[in-house]
CSV table of C-alpha atoms and ligand atoms in Angstrom, one decimal:
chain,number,residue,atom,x,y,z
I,1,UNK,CA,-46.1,21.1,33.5
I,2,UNK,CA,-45.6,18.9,30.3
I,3,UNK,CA,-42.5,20.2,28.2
I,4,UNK,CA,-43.1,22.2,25.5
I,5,UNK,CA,-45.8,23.7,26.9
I,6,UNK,CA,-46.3,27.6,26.9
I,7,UNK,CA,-45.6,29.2,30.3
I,8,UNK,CA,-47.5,31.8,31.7
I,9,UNK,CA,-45.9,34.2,34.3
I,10,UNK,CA,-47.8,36.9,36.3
I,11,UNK,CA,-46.2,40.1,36.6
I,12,UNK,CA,-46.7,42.5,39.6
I,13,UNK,CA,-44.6,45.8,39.5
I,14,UNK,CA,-46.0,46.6,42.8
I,15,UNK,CA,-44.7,49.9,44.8
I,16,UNK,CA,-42.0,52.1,45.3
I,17,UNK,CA,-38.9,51.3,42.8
I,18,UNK,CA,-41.2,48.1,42.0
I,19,UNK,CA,-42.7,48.9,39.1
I,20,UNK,CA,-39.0,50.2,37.2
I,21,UNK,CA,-36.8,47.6,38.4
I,22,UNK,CA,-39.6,44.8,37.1
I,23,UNK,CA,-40.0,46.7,34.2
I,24,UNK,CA,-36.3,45.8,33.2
I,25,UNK,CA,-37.0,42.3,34.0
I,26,UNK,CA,-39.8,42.3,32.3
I,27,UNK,CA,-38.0,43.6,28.6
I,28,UNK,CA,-35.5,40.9,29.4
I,29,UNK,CA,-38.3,38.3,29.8
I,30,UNK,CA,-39.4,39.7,26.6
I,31,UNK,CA,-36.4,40.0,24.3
I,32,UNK,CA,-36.2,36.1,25.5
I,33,UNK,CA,-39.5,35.5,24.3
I,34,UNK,CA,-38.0,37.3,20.7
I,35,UNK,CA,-34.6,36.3,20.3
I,36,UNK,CA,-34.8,32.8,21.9
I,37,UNK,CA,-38.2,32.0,21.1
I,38,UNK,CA,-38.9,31.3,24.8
I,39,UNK,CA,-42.7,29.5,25.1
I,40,UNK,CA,-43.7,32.2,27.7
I,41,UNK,CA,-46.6,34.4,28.0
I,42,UNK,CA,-46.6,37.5,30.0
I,43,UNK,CA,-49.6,38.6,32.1
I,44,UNK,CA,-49.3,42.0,33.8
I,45,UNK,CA,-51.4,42.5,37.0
I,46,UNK,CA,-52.3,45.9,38.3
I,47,UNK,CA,-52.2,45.1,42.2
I,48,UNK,CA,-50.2,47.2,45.1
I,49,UNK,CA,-50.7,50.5,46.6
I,50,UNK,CA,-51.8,52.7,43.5
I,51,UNK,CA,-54.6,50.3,42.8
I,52,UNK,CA,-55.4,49.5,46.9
I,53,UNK,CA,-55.9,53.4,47.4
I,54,UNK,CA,-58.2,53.5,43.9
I,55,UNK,CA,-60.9,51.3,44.8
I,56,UNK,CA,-59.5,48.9,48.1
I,57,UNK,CA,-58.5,46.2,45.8
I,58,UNK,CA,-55.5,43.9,47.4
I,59,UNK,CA,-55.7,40.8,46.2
I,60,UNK,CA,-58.6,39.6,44.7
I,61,UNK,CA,-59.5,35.7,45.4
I,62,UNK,CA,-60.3,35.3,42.1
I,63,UNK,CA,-56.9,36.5,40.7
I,64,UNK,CA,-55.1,34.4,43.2
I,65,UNK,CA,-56.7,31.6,42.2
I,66,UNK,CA,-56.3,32.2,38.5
I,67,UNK,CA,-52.5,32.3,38.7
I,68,UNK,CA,-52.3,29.2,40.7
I,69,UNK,CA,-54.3,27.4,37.8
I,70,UNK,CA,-52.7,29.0,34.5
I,71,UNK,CA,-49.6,30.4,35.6
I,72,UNK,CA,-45.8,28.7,35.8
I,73,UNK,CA,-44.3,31.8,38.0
I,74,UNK,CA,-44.8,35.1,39.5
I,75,UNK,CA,-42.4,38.1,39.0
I,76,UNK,CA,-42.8,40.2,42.0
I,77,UNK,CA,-41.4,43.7,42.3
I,78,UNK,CA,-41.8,44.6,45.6
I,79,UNK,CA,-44.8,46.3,47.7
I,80,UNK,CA,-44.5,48.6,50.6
I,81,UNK,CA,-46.3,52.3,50.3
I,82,UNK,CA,-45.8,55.1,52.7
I,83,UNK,CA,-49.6,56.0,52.2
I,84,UNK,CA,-50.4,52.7,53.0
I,85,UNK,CA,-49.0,52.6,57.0
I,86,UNK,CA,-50.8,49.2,57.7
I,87,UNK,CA,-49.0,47.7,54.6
I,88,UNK,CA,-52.6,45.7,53.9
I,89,UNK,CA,-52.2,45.6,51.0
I,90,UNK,CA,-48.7,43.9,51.1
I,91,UNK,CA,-49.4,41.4,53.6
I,92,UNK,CA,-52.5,40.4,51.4
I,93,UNK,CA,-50.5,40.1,48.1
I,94,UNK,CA,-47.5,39.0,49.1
I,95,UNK,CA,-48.2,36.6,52.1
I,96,UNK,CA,-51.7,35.7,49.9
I,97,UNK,CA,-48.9,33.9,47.2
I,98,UNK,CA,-46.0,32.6,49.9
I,99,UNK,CA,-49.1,31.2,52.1
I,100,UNK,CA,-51.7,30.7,49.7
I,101,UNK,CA,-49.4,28.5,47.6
I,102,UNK,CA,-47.8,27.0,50.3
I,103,UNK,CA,-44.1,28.3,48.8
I,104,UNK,CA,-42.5,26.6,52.4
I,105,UNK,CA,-38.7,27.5,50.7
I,106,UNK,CA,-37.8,31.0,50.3
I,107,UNK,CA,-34.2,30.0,48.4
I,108,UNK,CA,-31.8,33.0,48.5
I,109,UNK,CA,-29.0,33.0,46.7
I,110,UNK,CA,-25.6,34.9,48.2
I,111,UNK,CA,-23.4,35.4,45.2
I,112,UNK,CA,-21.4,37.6,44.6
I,113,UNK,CA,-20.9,38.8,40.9
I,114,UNK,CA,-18.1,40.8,41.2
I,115,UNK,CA,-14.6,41.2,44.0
I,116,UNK,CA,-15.0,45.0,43.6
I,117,UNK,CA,-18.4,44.7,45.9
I,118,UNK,CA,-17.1,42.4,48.3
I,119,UNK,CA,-17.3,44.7,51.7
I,120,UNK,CA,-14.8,42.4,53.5
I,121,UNK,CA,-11.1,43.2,53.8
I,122,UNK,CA,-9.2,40.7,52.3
I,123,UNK,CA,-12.0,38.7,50.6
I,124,UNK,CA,-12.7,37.9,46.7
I,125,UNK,CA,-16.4,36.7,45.3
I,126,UNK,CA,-14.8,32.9,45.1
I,127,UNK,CA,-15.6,33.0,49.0
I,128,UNK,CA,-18.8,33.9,49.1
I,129,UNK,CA,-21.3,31.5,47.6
I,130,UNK,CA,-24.3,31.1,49.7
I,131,UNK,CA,-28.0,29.8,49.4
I,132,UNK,CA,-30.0,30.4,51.8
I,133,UNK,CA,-33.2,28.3,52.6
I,134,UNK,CA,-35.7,29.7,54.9
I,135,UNK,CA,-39.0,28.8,55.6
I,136,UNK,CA,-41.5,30.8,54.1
I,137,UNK,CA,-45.0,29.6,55.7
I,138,UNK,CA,-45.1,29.6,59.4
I,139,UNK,CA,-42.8,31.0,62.2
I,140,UNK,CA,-43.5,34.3,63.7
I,141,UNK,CA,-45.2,35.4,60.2
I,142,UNK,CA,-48.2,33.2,60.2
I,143,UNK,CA,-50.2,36.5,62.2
I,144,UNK,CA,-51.4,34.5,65.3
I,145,UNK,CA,-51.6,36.8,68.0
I,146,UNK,CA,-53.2,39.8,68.9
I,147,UNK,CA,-53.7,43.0,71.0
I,148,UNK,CA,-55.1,43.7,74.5
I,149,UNK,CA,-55.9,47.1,76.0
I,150,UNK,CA,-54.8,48.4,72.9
I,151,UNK,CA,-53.9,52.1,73.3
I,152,UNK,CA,-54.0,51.8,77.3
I,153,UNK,CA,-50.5,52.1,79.9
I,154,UNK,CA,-51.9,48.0,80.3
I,155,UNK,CA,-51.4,46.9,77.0
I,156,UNK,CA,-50.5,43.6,75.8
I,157,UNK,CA,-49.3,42.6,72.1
I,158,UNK,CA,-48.5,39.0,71.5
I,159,UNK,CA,-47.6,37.6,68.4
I,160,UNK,CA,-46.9,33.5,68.3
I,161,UNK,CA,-44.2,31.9,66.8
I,162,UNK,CA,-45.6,29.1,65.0
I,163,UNK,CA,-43.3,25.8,64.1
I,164,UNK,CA,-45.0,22.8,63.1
I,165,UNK,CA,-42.9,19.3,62.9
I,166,UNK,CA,-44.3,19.1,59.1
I,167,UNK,CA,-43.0,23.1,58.0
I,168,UNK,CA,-39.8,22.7,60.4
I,169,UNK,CA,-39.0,19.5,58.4
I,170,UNK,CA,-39.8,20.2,55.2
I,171,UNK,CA,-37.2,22.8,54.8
I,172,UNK,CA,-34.6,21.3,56.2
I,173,UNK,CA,-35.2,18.3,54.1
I,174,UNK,CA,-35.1,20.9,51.2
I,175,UNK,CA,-31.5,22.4,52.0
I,176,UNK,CA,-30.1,19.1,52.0
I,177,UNK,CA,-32.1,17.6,48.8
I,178,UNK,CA,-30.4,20.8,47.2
I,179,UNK,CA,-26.8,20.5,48.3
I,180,UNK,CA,-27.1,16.6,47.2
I,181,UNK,CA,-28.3,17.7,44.1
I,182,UNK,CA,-25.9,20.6,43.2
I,183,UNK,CA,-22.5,20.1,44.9
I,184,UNK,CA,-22.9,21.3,47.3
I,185,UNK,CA,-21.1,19.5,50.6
I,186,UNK,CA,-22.3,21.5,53.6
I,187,UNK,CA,-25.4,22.3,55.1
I,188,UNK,CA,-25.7,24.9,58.3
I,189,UNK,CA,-29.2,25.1,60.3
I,190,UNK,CA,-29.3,28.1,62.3
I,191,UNK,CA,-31.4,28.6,65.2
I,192,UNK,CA,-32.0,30.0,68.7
I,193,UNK,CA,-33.2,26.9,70.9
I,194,UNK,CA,-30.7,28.3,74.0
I,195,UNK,CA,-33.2,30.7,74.1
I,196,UNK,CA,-36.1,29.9,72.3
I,197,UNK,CA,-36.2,26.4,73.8
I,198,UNK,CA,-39.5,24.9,73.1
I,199,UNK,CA,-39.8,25.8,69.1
I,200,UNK,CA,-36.3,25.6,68.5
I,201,UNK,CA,-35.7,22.6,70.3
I,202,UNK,CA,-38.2,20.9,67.5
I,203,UNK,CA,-35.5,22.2,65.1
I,204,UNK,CA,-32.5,21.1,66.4
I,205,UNK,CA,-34.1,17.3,67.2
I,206,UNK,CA,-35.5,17.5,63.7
I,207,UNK,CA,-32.0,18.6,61.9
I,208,UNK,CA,-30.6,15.5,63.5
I,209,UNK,CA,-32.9,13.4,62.2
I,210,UNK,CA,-32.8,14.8,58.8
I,211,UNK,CA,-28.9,14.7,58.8
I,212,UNK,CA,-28.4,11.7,59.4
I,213,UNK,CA,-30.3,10.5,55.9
I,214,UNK,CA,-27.4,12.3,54.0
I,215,UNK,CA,-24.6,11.0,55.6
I,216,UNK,CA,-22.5,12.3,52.3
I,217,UNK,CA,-23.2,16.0,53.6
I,218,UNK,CA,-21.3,17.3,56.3
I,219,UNK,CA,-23.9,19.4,58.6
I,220,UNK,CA,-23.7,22.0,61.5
I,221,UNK,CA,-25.9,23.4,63.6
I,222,UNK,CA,-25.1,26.8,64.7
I,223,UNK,CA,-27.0,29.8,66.7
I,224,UNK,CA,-28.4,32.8,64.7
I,225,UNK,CA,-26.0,35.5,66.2
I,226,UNK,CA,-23.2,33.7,66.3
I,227,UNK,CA,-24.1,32.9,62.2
I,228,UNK,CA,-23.7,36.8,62.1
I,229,UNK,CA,-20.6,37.3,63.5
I,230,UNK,CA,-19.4,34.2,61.2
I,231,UNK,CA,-20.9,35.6,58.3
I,232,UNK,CA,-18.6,39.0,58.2
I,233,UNK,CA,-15.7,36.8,60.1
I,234,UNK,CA,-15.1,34.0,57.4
I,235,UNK,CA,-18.6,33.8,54.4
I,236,UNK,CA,-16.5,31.0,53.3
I,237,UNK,CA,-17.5,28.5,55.5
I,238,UNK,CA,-21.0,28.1,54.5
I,239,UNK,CA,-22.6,26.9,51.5
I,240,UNK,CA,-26.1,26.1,52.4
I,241,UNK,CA,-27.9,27.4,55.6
I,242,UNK,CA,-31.4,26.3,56.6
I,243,UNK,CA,-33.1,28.6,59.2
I,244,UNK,CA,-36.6,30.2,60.1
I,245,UNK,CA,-38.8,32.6,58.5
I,246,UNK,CA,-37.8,35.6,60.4
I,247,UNK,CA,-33.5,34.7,60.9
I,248,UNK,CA,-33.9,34.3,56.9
I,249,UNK,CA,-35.4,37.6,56.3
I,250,UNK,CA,-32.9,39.2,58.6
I,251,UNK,CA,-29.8,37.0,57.5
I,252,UNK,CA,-30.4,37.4,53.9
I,253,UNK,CA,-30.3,41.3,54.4
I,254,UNK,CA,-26.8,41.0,55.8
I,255,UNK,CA,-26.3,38.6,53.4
I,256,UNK,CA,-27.4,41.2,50.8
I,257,UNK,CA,-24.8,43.5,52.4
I,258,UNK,CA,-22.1,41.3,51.4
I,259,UNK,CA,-23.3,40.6,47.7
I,260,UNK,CA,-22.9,44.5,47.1
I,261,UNK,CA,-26.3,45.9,48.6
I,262,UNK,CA,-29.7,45.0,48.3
I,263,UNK,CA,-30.0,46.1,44.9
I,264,UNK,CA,-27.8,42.8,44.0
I,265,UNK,CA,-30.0,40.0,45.8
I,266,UNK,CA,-32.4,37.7,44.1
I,267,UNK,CA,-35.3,35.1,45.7
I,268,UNK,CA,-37.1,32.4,44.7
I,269,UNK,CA,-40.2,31.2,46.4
I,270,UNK,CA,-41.1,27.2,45.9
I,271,UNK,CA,-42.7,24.8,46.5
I,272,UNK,CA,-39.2,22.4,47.1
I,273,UNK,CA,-40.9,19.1,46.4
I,274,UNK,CA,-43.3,20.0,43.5
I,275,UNK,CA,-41.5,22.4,41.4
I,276,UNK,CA,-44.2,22.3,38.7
I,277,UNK,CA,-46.6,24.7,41.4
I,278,UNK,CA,-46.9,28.2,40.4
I,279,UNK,CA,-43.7,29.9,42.2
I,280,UNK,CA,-42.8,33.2,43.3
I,281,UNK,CA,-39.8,35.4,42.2
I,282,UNK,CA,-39.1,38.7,43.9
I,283,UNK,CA,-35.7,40.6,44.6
I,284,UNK,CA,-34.8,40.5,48.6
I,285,UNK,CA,-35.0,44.2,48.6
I,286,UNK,CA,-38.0,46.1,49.2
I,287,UNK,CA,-40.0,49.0,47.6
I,288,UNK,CA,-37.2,51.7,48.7
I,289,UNK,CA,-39.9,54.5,48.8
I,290,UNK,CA,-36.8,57.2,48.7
I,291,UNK,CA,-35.7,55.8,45.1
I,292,UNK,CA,-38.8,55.8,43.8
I,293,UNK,CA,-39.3,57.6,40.4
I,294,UNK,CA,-35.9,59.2,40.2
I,295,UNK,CA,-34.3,56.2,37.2
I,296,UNK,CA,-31.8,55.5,40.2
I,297,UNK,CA,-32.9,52.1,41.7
I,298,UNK,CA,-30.7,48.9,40.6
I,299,UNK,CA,-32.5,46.9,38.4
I,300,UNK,CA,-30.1,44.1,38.9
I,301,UNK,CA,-31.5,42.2,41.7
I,302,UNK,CA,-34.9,42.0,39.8
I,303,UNK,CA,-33.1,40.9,36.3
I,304,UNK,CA,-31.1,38.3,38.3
I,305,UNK,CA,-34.7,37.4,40.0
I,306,UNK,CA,-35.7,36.7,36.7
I,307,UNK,CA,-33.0,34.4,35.5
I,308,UNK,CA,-33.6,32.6,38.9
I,309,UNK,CA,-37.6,32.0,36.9
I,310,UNK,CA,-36.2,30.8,33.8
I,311,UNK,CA,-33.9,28.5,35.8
I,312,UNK,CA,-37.1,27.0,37.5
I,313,UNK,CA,-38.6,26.9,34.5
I,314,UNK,CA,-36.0,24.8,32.8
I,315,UNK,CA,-33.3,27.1,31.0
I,316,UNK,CA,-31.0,26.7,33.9
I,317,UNK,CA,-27.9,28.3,31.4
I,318,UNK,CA,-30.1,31.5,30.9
I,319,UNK,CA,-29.9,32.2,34.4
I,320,UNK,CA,-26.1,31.8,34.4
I,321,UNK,CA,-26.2,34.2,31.0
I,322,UNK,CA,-27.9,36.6,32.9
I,323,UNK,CA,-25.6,36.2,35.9
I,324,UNK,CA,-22.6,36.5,33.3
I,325,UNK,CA,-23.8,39.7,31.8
I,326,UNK,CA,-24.5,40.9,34.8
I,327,UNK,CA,-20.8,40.7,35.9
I,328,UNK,CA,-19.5,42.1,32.9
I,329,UNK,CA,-21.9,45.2,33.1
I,330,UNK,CA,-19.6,45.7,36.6
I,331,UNK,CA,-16.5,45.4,36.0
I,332,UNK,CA,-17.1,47.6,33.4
I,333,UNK,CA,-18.9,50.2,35.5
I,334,UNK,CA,-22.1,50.0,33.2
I,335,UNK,CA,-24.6,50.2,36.2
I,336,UNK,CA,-26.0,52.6,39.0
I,337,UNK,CA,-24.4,54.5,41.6
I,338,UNK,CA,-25.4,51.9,44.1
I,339,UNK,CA,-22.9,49.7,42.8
I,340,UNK,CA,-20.2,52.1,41.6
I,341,UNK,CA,-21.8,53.1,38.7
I,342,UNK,CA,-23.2,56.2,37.2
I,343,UNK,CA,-26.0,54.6,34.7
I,344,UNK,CA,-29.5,55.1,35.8
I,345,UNK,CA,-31.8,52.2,36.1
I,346,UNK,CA,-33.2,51.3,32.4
I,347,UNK,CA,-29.2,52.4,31.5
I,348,UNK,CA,-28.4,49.4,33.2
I,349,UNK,CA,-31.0,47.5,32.7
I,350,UNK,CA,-30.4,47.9,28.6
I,351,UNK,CA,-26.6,47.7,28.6
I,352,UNK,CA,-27.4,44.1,30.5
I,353,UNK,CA,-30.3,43.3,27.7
I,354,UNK,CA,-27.7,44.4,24.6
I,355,UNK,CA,-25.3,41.6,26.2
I,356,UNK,CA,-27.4,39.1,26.2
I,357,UNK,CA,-29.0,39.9,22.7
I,358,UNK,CA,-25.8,39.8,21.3
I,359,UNK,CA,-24.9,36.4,23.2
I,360,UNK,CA,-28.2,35.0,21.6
I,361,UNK,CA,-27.8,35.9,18.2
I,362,UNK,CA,-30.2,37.0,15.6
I,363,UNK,CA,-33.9,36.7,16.9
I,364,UNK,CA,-35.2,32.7,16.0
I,365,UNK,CA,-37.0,32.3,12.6
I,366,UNK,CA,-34.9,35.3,10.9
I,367,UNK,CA,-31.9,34.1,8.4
I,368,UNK,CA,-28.5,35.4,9.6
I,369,UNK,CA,-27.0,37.0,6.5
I,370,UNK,CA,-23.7,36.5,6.8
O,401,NAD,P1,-35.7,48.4,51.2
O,401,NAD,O1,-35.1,47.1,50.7
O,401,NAD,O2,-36.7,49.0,50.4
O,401,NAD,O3,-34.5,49.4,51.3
O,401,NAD,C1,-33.3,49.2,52.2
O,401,NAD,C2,-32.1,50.0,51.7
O,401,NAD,O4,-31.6,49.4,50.5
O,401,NAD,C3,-32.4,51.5,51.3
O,401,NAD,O5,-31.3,52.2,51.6
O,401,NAD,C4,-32.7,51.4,49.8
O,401,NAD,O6,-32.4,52.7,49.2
O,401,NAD,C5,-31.7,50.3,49.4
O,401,NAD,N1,-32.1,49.6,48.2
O,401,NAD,C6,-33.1,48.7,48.1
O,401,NAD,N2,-33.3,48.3,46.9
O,401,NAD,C7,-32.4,48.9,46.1
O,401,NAD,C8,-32.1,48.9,44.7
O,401,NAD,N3,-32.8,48.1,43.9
O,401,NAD,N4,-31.2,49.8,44.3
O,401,NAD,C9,-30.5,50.6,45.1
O,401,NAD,N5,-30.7,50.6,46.4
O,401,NAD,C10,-31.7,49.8,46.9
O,401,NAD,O7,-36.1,48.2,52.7
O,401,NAD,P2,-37.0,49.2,53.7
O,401,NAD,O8,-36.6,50.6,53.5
O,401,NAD,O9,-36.8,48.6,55.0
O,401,NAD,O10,-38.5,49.0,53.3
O,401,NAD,C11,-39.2,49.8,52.4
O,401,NAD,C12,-40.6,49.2,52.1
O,401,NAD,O11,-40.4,48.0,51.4
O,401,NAD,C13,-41.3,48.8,53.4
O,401,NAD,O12,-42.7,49.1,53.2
O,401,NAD,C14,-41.1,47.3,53.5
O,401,NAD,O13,-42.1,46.6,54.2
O,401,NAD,C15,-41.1,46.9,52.0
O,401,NAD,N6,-40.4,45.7,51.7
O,401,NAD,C16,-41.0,44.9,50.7
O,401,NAD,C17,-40.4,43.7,50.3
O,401,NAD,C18,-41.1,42.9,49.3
O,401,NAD,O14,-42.1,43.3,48.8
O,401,NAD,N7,-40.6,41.7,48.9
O,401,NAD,C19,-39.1,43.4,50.8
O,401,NAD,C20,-38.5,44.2,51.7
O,401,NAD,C21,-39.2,45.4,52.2
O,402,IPM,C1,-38.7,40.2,52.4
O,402,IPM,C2,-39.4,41.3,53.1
O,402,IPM,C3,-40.8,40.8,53.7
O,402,IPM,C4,-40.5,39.7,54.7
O,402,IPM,C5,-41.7,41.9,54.3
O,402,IPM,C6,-42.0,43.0,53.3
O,402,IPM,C7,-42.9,41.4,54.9
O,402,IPM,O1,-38.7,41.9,54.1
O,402,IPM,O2,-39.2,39.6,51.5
O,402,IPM,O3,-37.5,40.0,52.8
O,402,IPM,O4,-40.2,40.0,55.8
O,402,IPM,O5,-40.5,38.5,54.3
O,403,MN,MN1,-36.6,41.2,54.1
């Protein structure tokens, strides 16, 4: 997208403690587009459960298609409904933008923005600074598969895990293009090929290959369970791990554990090599049903989300505002019980927004009269 222009950003609430925690992303969105002058332009889409149970609607071709043309990003709350058991409505949404756009890198960040919500004995935040890049468009989640006998003592339920040389590439190439190009000196691909030994032996001969064309980044293959155990043993070890669509879900919930909970953990979803594609943004957490409507959720992770968006979209130093403010509203105790707080959700979320407001200054195109 040329500079300058305006960006357009879809926003879906979606279900659960989605629509409250993206509402406080959203007002932060918007007090950027006041006080900073931000070129953005928000478009609100009424998509997820509420709508699905109103009149079937999940995710309308002609919506998807319009945010791929106009829009920059997508700010995603999260969708999961008790009423809806078969989650349709999710997978059509939310695998209809990570699929549809072909958003191969789910980047996860594992930072930690204060010591006091480090779980581990002896650790601070300075040794826990994780991204991790899994791949977001093939693996288990692609739906091949099926049932047999369905309902029978003979049933049969398969479901294919699906690795292409292209996807499995791809993202590898994209953790190491990212550690070259911020710093970063380490790169970990986790895996199972002891076990799973004809898909993961495509990743482990392909992570050679790769690693050997950045000779300046030091690179380790390790096995997804014994990543766990590392993980709580010694965080500080890693920097960058690359790994599949279903170990990154899973990994980046224990990853969320050690940023403070889920209510803490941010996502982006790209497109690595063509960053000016529409791209996704949703917290790692999910809808959280329980929370829902009781001002309790953490609007953090989705406020964080959204500096991860303006980073993407070029204001790379909002996102470490955000991330600043963020840190400050901790150590201060100005956030929800989650995290040691008391504050409900748009508490929080506001006592974030008045930091950054008064670390922008008076809103652009008003004289300051002092
Ligand atoms: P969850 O992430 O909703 O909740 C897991 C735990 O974390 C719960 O104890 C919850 O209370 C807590 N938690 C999550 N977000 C929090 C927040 N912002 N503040 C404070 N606490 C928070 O996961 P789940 O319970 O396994 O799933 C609930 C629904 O969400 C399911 O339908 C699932 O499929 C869906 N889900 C959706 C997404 C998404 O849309 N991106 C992601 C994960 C799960
Ligand atoms: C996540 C979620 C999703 C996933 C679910 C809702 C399908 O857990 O984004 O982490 O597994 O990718
Ligand atoms: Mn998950």
């Amino acid at each position: 997208m040329a500079a300058g222009k305006r960006k357009k950003i879809a926003i879906i609430g979606g279900d659960g403690i989605g629509p409250s925690v993206t509402a406080e992303a959203k007002l932060l969105l918007e007090l950027y587009q006041e006080r900073a002058g931000l070129p953005i332009d928000l478009w609100e889409l009424d998509l997820g459960a509420d709508r699905y149970l109103r009149d079937g609607t999940t995710f309308p071709n002609q919506i998807q298609v319009a945010i791929q043309r106009e829009c920059s990003a997508v700010l995603l709350g999260a969708l999961g409904d008790p009423r809806v058991p078969n989650l349709e409505h999710a997978r059509d949404i939310l695998f209809g933008m990570r699929f549809g756009y072909d958003l191969y890198a789910n980047v996860r960040p594992v930072r930690v923005l204060s010591d006091r919500l480090v779980p581990l004995k002896g650790r601070t935040a300075k040794d826990i600074d994780i991204v991790v890049f899994r791949e977001n468009t093939e693996g288990i989640y692609v739906g091949v598969g099926g049932q047999f006998k369905r309902g029978t003592a003979d049933e049969v339920a398969i479901n294919e895990d699906i690795n292409t040389r292209k996807g499995v590439e791809r993202i590898i190439r994209a953790a190491f293009d990212y550690a070259r190009a911020n710093g970063r000196t380490r790169v970990t691909m986790a895996d199972k090929s002891n076990a799973m030994r004809h898909a993961h032996e495509l990743w482990l001969r392909v992570f050679q290959e790769v690693r050997a064309q950045y000779p300046e980044i030091q690179s380790n293959h390790v096995y997804v369970d014994a990543l766990c155990l590392y993980l709580i043993q010694d965080p500080s070890q890693f920097q960058v791990i690359v790994t599949n669509n279903l170990f990154g879900d899973i990994v980046t919930d224990l990853g969320a554990a050690l940023q403070g909970g889920l209510g803490m953990a941010a996502s982006a979803n790209v497109h690595a090599s063509d960053p000016a594609r529409v791209a996704l943004f949703e917290p790692v957490h999910g809808s959280a049903p329980p929370l829902a409507g009781k001002d309790v959720a953490n609007p953090f992770a989705a406020m964080l989300t959204a500096g991860l968006l303006l980073a993407h979209l070029g204001w790379p130093e909002e996102e470490r505002r955000i991330e600043r403010c963020v840190s400050r509203a901790l150590d201060q105790g100005m956030c929800t019980v989650d995290v040691g707080g008391t504050l409900g959700t748009r508490a929080a979320g506001a006592w974030v927004r008045e930091q950054i407001a008064a670390e922008l200054g008076p809103a652009v195109g008003t004289s300051d009269p002092g």
